[in-house]
PDB file of C-alpha atoms in Angstrom:
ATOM      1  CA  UNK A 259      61.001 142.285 222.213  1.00 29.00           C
ATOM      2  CA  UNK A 260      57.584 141.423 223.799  1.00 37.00           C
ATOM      3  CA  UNK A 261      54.741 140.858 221.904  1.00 41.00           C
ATOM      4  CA  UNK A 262      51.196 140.080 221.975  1.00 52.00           C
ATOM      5  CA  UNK A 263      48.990 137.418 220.913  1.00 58.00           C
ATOM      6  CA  UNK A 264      45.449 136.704 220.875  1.00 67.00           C
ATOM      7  CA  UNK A 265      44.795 133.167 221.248  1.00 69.00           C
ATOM      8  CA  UNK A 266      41.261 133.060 221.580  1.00 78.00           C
ATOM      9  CA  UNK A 267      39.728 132.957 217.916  1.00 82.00           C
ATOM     10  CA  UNK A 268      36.391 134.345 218.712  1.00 82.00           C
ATOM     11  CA  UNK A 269      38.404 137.311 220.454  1.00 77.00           C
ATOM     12  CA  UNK A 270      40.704 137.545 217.217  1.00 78.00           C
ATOM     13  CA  UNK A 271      38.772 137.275 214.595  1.00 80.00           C
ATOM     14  CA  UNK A 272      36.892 140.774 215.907  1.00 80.00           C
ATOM     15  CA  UNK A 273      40.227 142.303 216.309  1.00 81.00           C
ATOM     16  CA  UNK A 274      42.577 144.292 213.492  1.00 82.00           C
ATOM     17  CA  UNK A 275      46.206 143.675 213.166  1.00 84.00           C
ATOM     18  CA  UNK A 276      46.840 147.575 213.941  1.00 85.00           C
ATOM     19  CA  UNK A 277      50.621 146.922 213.183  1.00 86.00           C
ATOM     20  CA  UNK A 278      49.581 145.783 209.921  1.00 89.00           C
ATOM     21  CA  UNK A 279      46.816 149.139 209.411  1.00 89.00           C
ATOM     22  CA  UNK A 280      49.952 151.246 210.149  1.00 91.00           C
ATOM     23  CA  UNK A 281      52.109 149.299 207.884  1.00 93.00           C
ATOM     24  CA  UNK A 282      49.849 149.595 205.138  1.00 92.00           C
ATOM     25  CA  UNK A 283      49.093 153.874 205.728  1.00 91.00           C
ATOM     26  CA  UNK A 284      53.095 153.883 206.386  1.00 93.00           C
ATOM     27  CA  UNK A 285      53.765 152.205 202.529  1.00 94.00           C
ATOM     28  CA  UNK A 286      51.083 155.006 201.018  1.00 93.00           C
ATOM     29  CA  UNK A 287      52.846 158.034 202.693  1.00 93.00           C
ATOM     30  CA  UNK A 288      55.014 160.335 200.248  1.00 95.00           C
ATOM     31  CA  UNK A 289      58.770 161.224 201.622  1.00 93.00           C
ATOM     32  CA  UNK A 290      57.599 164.620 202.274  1.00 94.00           C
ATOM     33  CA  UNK A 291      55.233 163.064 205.150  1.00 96.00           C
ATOM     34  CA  UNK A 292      57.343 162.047 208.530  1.00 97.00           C
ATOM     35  CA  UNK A 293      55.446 158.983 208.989  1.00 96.00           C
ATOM     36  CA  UNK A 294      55.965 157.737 213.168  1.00 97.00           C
ATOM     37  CA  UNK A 295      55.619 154.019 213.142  1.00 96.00           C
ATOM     38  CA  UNK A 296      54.646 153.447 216.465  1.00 95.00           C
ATOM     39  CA  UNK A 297      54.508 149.646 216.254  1.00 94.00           C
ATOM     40  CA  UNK A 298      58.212 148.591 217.077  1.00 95.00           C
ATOM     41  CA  UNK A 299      58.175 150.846 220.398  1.00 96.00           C
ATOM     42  CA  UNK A 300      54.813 149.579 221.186  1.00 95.00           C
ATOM     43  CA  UNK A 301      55.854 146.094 221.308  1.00 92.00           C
ATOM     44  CA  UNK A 302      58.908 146.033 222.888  1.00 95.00           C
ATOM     45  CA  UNK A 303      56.900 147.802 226.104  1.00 95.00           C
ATOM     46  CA  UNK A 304      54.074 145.608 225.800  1.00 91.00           C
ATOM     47  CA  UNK A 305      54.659 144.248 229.339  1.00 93.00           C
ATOM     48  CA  UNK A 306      53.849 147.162 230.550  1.00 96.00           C
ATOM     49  CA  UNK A 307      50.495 149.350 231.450  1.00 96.00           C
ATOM     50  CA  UNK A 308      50.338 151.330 228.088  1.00 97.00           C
ATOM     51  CA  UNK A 309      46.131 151.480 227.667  1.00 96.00           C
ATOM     52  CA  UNK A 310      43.248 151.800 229.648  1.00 96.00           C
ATOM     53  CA  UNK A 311      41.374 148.743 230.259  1.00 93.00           C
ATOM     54  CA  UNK A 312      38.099 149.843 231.143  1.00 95.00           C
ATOM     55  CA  UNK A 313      38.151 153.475 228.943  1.00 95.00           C
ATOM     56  CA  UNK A 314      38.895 153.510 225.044  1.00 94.00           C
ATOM     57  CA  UNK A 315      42.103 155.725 225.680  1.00 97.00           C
ATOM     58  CA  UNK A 316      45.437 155.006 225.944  1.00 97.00           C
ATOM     59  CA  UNK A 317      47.212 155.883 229.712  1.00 98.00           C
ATOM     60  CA  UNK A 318      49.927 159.065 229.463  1.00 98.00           C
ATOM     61  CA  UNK A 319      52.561 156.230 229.744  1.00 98.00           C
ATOM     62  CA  UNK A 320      51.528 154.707 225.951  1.00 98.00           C
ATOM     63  CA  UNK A 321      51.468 158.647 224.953  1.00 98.00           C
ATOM     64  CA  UNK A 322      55.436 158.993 226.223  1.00 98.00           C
ATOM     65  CA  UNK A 323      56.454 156.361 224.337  1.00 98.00           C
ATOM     66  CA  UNK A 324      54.421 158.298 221.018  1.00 98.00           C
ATOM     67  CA  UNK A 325      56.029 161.377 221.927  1.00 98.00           C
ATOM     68  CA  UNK A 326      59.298 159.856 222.348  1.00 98.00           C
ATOM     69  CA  UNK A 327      59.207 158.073 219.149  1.00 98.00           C
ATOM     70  CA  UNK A 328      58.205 161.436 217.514  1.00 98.00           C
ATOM     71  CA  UNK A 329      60.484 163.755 219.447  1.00 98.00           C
ATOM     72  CA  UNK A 330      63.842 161.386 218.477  1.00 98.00           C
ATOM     73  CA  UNK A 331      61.775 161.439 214.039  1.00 98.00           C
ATOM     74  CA  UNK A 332      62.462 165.503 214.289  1.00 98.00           C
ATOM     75  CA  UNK A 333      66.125 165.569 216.200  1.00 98.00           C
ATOM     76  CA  UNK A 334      64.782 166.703 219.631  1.00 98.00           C
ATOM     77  CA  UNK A 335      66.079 165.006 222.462  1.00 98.00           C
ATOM     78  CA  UNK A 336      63.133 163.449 224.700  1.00 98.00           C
ATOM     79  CA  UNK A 337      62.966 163.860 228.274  1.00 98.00           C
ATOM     80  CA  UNK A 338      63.345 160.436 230.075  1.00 98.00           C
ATOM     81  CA  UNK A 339      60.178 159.440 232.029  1.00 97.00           C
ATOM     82  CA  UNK A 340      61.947 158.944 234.820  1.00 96.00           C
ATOM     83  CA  UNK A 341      62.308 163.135 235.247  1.00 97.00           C
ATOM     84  CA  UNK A 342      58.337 163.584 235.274  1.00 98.00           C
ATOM     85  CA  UNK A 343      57.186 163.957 238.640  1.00 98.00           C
ATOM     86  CA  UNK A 344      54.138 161.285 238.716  1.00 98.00           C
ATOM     87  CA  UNK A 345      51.026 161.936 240.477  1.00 98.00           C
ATOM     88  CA  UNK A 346      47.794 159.450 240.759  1.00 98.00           C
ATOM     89  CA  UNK A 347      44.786 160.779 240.220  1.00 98.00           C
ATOM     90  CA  UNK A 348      42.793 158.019 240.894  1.00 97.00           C
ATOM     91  CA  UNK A 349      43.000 154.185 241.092  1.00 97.00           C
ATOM     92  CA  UNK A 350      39.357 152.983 240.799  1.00 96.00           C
ATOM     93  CA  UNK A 351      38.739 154.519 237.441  1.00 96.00           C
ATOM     94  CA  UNK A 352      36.141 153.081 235.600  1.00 95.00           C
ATOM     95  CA  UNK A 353      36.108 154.568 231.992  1.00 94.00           C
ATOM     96  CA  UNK A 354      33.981 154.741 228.727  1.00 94.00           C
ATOM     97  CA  UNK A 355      34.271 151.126 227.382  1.00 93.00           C
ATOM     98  CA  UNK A 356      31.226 150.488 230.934  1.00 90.00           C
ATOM     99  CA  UNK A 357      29.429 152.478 228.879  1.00 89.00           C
ATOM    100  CA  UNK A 358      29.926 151.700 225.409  1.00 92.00           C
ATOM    101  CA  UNK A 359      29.590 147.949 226.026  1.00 91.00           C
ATOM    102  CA  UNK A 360      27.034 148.032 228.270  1.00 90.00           C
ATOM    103  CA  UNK A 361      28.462 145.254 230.482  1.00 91.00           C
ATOM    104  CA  UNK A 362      28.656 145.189 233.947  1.00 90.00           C
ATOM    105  CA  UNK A 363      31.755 143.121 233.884  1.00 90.00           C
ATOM    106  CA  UNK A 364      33.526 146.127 232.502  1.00 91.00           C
ATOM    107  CA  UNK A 365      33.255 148.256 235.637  1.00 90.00           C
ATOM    108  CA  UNK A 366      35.409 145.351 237.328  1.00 90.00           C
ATOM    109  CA  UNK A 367      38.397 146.865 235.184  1.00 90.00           C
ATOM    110  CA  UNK A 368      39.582 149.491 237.859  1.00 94.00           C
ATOM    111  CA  UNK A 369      42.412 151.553 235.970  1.00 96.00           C
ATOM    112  CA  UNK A 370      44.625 153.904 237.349  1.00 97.00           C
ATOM    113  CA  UNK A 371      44.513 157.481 236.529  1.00 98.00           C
ATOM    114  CA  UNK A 372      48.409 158.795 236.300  1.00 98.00           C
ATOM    115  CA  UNK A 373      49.883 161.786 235.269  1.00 98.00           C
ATOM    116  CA  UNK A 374      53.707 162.783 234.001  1.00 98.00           C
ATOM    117  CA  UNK A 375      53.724 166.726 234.854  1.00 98.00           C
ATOM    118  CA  UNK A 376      55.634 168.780 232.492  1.00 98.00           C
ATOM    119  CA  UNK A 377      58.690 169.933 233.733  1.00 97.00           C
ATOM    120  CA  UNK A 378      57.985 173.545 232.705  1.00 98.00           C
ATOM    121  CA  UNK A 379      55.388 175.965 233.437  1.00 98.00           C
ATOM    122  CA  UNK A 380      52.550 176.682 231.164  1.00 98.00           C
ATOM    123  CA  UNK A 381      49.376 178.959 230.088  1.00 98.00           C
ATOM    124  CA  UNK A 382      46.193 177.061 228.047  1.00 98.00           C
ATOM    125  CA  UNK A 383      43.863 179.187 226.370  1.00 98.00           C
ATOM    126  CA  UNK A 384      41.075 177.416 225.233  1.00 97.00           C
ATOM    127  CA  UNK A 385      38.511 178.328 222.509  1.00 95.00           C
ATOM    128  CA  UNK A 386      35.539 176.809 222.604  1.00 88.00           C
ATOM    129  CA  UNK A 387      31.973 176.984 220.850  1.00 84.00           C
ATOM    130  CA  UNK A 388      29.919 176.710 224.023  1.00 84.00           C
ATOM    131  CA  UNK A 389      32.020 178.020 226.502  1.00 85.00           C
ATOM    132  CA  UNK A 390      33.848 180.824 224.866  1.00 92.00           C
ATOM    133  CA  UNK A 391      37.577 181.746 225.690  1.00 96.00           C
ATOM    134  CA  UNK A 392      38.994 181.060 228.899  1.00 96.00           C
ATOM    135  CA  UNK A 393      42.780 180.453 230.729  1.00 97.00           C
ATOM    136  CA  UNK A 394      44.718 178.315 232.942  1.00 97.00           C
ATOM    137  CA  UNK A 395      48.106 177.622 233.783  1.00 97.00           C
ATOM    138  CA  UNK A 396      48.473 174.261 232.976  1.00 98.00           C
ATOM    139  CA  UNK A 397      47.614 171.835 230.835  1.00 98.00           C
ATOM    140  CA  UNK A 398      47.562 169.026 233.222  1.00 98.00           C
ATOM    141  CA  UNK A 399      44.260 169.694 235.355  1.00 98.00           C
ATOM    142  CA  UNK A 400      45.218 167.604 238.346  1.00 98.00           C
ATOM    143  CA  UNK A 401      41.428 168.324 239.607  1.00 97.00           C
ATOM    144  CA  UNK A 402      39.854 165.893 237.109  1.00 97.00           C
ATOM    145  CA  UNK A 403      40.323 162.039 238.278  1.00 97.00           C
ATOM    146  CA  UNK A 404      40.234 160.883 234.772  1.00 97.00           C
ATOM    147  CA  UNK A 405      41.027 161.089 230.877  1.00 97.00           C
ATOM    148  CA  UNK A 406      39.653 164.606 231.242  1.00 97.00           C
ATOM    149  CA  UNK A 407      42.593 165.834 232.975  1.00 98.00           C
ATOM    150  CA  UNK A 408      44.734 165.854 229.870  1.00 98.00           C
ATOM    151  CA  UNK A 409      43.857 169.792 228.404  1.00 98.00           C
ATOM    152  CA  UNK A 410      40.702 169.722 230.362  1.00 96.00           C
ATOM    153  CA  UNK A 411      38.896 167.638 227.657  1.00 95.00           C
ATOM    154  CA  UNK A 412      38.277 168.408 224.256  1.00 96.00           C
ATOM    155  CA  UNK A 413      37.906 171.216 222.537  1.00 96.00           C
ATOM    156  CA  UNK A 414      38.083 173.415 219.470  1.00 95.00           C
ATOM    157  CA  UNK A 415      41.109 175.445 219.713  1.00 97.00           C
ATOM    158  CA  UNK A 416      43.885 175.347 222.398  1.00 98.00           C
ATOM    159  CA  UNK A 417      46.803 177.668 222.387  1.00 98.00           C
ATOM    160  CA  UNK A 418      49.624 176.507 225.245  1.00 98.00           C
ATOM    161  CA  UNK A 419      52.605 179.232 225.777  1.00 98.00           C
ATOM    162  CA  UNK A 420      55.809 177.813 227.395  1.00 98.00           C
ATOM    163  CA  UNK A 421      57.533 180.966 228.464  1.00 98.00           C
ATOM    164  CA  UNK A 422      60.704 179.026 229.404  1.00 98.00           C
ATOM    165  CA  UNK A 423      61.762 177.245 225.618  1.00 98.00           C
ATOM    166  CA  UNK A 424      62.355 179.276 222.146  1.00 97.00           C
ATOM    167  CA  UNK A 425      59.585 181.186 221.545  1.00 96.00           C
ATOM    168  CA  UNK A 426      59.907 181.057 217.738  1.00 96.00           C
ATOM    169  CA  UNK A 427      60.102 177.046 217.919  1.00 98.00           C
ATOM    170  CA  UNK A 428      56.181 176.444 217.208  1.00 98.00           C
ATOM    171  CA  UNK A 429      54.015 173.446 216.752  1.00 98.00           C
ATOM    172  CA  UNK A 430      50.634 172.667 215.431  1.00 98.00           C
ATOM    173  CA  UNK A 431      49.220 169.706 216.426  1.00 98.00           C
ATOM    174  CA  UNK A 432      45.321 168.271 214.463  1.00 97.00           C
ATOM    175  CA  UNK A 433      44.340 165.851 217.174  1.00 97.00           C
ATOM    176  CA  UNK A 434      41.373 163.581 218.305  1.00 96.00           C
ATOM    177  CA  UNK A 435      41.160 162.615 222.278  1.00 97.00           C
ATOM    178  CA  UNK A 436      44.038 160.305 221.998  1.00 97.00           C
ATOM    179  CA  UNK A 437      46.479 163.733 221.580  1.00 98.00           C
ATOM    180  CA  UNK A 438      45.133 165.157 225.060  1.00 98.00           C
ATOM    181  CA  UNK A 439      47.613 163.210 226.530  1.00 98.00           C
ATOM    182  CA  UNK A 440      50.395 163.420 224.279  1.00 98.00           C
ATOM    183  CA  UNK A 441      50.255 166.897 223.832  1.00 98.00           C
ATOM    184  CA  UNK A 442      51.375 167.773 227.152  1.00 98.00           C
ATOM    185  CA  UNK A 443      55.001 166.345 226.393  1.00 98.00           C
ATOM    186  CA  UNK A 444      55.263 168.915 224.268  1.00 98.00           C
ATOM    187  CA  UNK A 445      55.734 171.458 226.753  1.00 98.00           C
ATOM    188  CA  UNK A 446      59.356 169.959 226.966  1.00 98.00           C
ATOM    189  CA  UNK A 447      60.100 171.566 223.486  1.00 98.00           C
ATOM    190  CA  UNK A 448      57.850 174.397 221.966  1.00 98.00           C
ATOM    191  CA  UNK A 449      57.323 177.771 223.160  1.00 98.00           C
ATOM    192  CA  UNK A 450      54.216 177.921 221.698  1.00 98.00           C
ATOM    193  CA  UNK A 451      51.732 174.733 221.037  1.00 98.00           C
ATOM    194  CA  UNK A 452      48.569 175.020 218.649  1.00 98.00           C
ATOM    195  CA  UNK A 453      45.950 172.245 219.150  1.00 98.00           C
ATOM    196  CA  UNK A 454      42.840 172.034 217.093  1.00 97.00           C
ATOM    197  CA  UNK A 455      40.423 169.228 217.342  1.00 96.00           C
ATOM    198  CA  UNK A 456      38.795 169.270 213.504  1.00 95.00           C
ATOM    199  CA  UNK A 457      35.783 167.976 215.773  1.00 94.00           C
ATOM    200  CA  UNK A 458      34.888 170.714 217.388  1.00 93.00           C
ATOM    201  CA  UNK A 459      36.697 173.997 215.501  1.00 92.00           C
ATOM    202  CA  UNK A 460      35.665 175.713 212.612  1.00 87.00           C
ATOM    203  CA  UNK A 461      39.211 176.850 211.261  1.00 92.00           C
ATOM    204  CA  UNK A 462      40.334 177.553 208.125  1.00 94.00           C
ATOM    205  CA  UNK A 463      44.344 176.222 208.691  1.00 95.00           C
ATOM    206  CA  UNK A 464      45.777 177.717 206.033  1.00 93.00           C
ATOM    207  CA  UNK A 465      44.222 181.460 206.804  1.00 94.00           C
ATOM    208  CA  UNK A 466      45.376 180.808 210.038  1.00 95.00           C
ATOM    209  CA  UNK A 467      48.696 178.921 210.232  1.00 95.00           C
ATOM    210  CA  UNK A 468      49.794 179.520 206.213  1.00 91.00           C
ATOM    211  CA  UNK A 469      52.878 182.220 207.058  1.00 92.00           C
ATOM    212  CA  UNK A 470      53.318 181.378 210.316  1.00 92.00           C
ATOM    213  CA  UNK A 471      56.286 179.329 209.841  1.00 91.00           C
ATOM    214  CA  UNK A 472      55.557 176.311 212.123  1.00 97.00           C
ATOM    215  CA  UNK A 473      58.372 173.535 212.943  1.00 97.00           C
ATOM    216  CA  UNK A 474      56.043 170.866 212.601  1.00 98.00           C
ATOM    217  CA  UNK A 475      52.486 169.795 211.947  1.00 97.00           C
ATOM    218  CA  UNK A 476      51.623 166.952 214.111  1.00 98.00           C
ATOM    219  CA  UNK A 477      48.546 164.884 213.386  1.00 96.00           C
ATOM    220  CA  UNK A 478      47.865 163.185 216.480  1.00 96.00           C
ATOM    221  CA  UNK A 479      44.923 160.220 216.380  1.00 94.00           C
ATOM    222  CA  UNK A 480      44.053 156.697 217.092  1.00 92.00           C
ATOM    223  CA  UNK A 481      44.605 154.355 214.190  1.00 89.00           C
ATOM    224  CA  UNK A 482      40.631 154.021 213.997  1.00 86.00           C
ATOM    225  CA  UNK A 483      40.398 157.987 213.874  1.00 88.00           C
ATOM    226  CA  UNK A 484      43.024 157.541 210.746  1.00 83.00           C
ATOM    227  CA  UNK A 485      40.848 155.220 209.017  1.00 82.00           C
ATOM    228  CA  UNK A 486      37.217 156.467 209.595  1.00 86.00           C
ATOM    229  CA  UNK A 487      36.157 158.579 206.256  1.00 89.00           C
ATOM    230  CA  UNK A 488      34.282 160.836 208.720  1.00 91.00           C
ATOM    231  CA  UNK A 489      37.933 162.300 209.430  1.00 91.00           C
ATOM    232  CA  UNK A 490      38.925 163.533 205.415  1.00 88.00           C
ATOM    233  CA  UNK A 491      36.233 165.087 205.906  1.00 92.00           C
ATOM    234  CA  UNK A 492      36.924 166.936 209.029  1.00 92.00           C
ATOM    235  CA  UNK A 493      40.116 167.900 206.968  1.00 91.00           C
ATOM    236  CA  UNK A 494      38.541 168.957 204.147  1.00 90.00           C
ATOM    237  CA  UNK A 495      36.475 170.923 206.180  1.00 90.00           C
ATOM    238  CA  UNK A 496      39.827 172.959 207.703  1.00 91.00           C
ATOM    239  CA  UNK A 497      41.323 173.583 204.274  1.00 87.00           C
ATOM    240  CA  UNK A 498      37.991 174.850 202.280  1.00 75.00           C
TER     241      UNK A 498
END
């Protein structure tokens, strides 16, 4: 198993133990709660290019390895990442941590923009406050060279139909950015995927989703996102 160690204690000191964060949330969770430990499968591929160096987003590889720890939790069979056809969007990405730290050494990080297509064919309809209700037929927009390409961005509400799986195997997945690209592994499994982004919708879940009978409810966020009291809010703000 690889693993990772800071050893410079100026560096550490600033840093979390995130294994430990999801330890502790893990220990608090009631049996009823499918708790995904992603620690274990994050270290033993921590050779490889899981996270964005320059942006605060992990790459679509680190979200495979989320989606196949969760797809193996609920007894679905994950598709091996060797049966995504890859493309590269870009390979002098410079993303939001330029920004954010405001250091010019940052935008010496080039990253690599790649993308796992879904094997299946897909519709997105997207819901949004400013821009209203529009379509497209993937979920994967190939045109933008960044994070952005994973469902367009964010947004409110996102319904994806898979017209080649089960149409009565559903999914609703409560996600910040770090779901856009996890959610489009999905599409291997669900006919139908919900995505709401508590950020930006104004839904009342239960109204909604009560007696709809979903398969699962995946909450999909960093571990930051899962400790910031701005989010039980956002919550509370979908069940009220």
């Amino acid at each position: 198993m690889a693993t990772i160690t800071i050893t410079d204690p100026d560096v550490s000191k600033k840093v979390s133990d995130q294994g430990a964060i999801l330890d502790k949330i893990e220990a608090v969770m009631p049996d009823s709660v499918n708790f995904v430990n992603l620690k274990e499968i994050f270290l033993a591929h921590a050779d490889e290019y899981l996270f964005l160096k320059s942006d605060h987003h992990w790459n679509q590889r680190g979200a495979y390895y989320a989606y196949y720890a969760f797809a193996q939790s609920v007894g679905l069979t994950p598709t091996p990442l060797d049966r995504f056809e890859v493309k590269v969007l870009n390979t002098k990405y410079i993303g939001s941590m330029a920004y954010y730290t405001g250091d010019d050494r940052v935008k010496s990080f080039y990253d690599s923009v790649e993308v796992y297509m879904p094997s299946k064919e897909c519709t997105m309809t997207i819901t949004d406050s400013k821009f209203g209700t529009f379509s497209r037929n993937y979920c994967i927009n190939v045109a933008n060279k960044n994070y952005l390409a994973f469902l367009n961005g964010d947004y409110g509400y996102i319904v994806i139909n898979v017209p080649e799986n089960p149409q009565d195997k559903v999914c609703l997945v409560i996600k910040d950015s770090y779901g856009n690209a996890f959610v489009p592994y999905l599409t291997e499994h669900y006919g139908t995927i919900y995505v709401i982004d508590p950020r930006h919708a104004t839904i009342d879940v239960v109204e909604k989703f009560g007696d709809m009978g979903l398969d699962d409810i995946i909450f999909m966020t960093n571990v930051s996102s899962a400790n910031n009291s701005a989010w039980y809010k956002y919550y509370l703000k979908m069940i009220s």
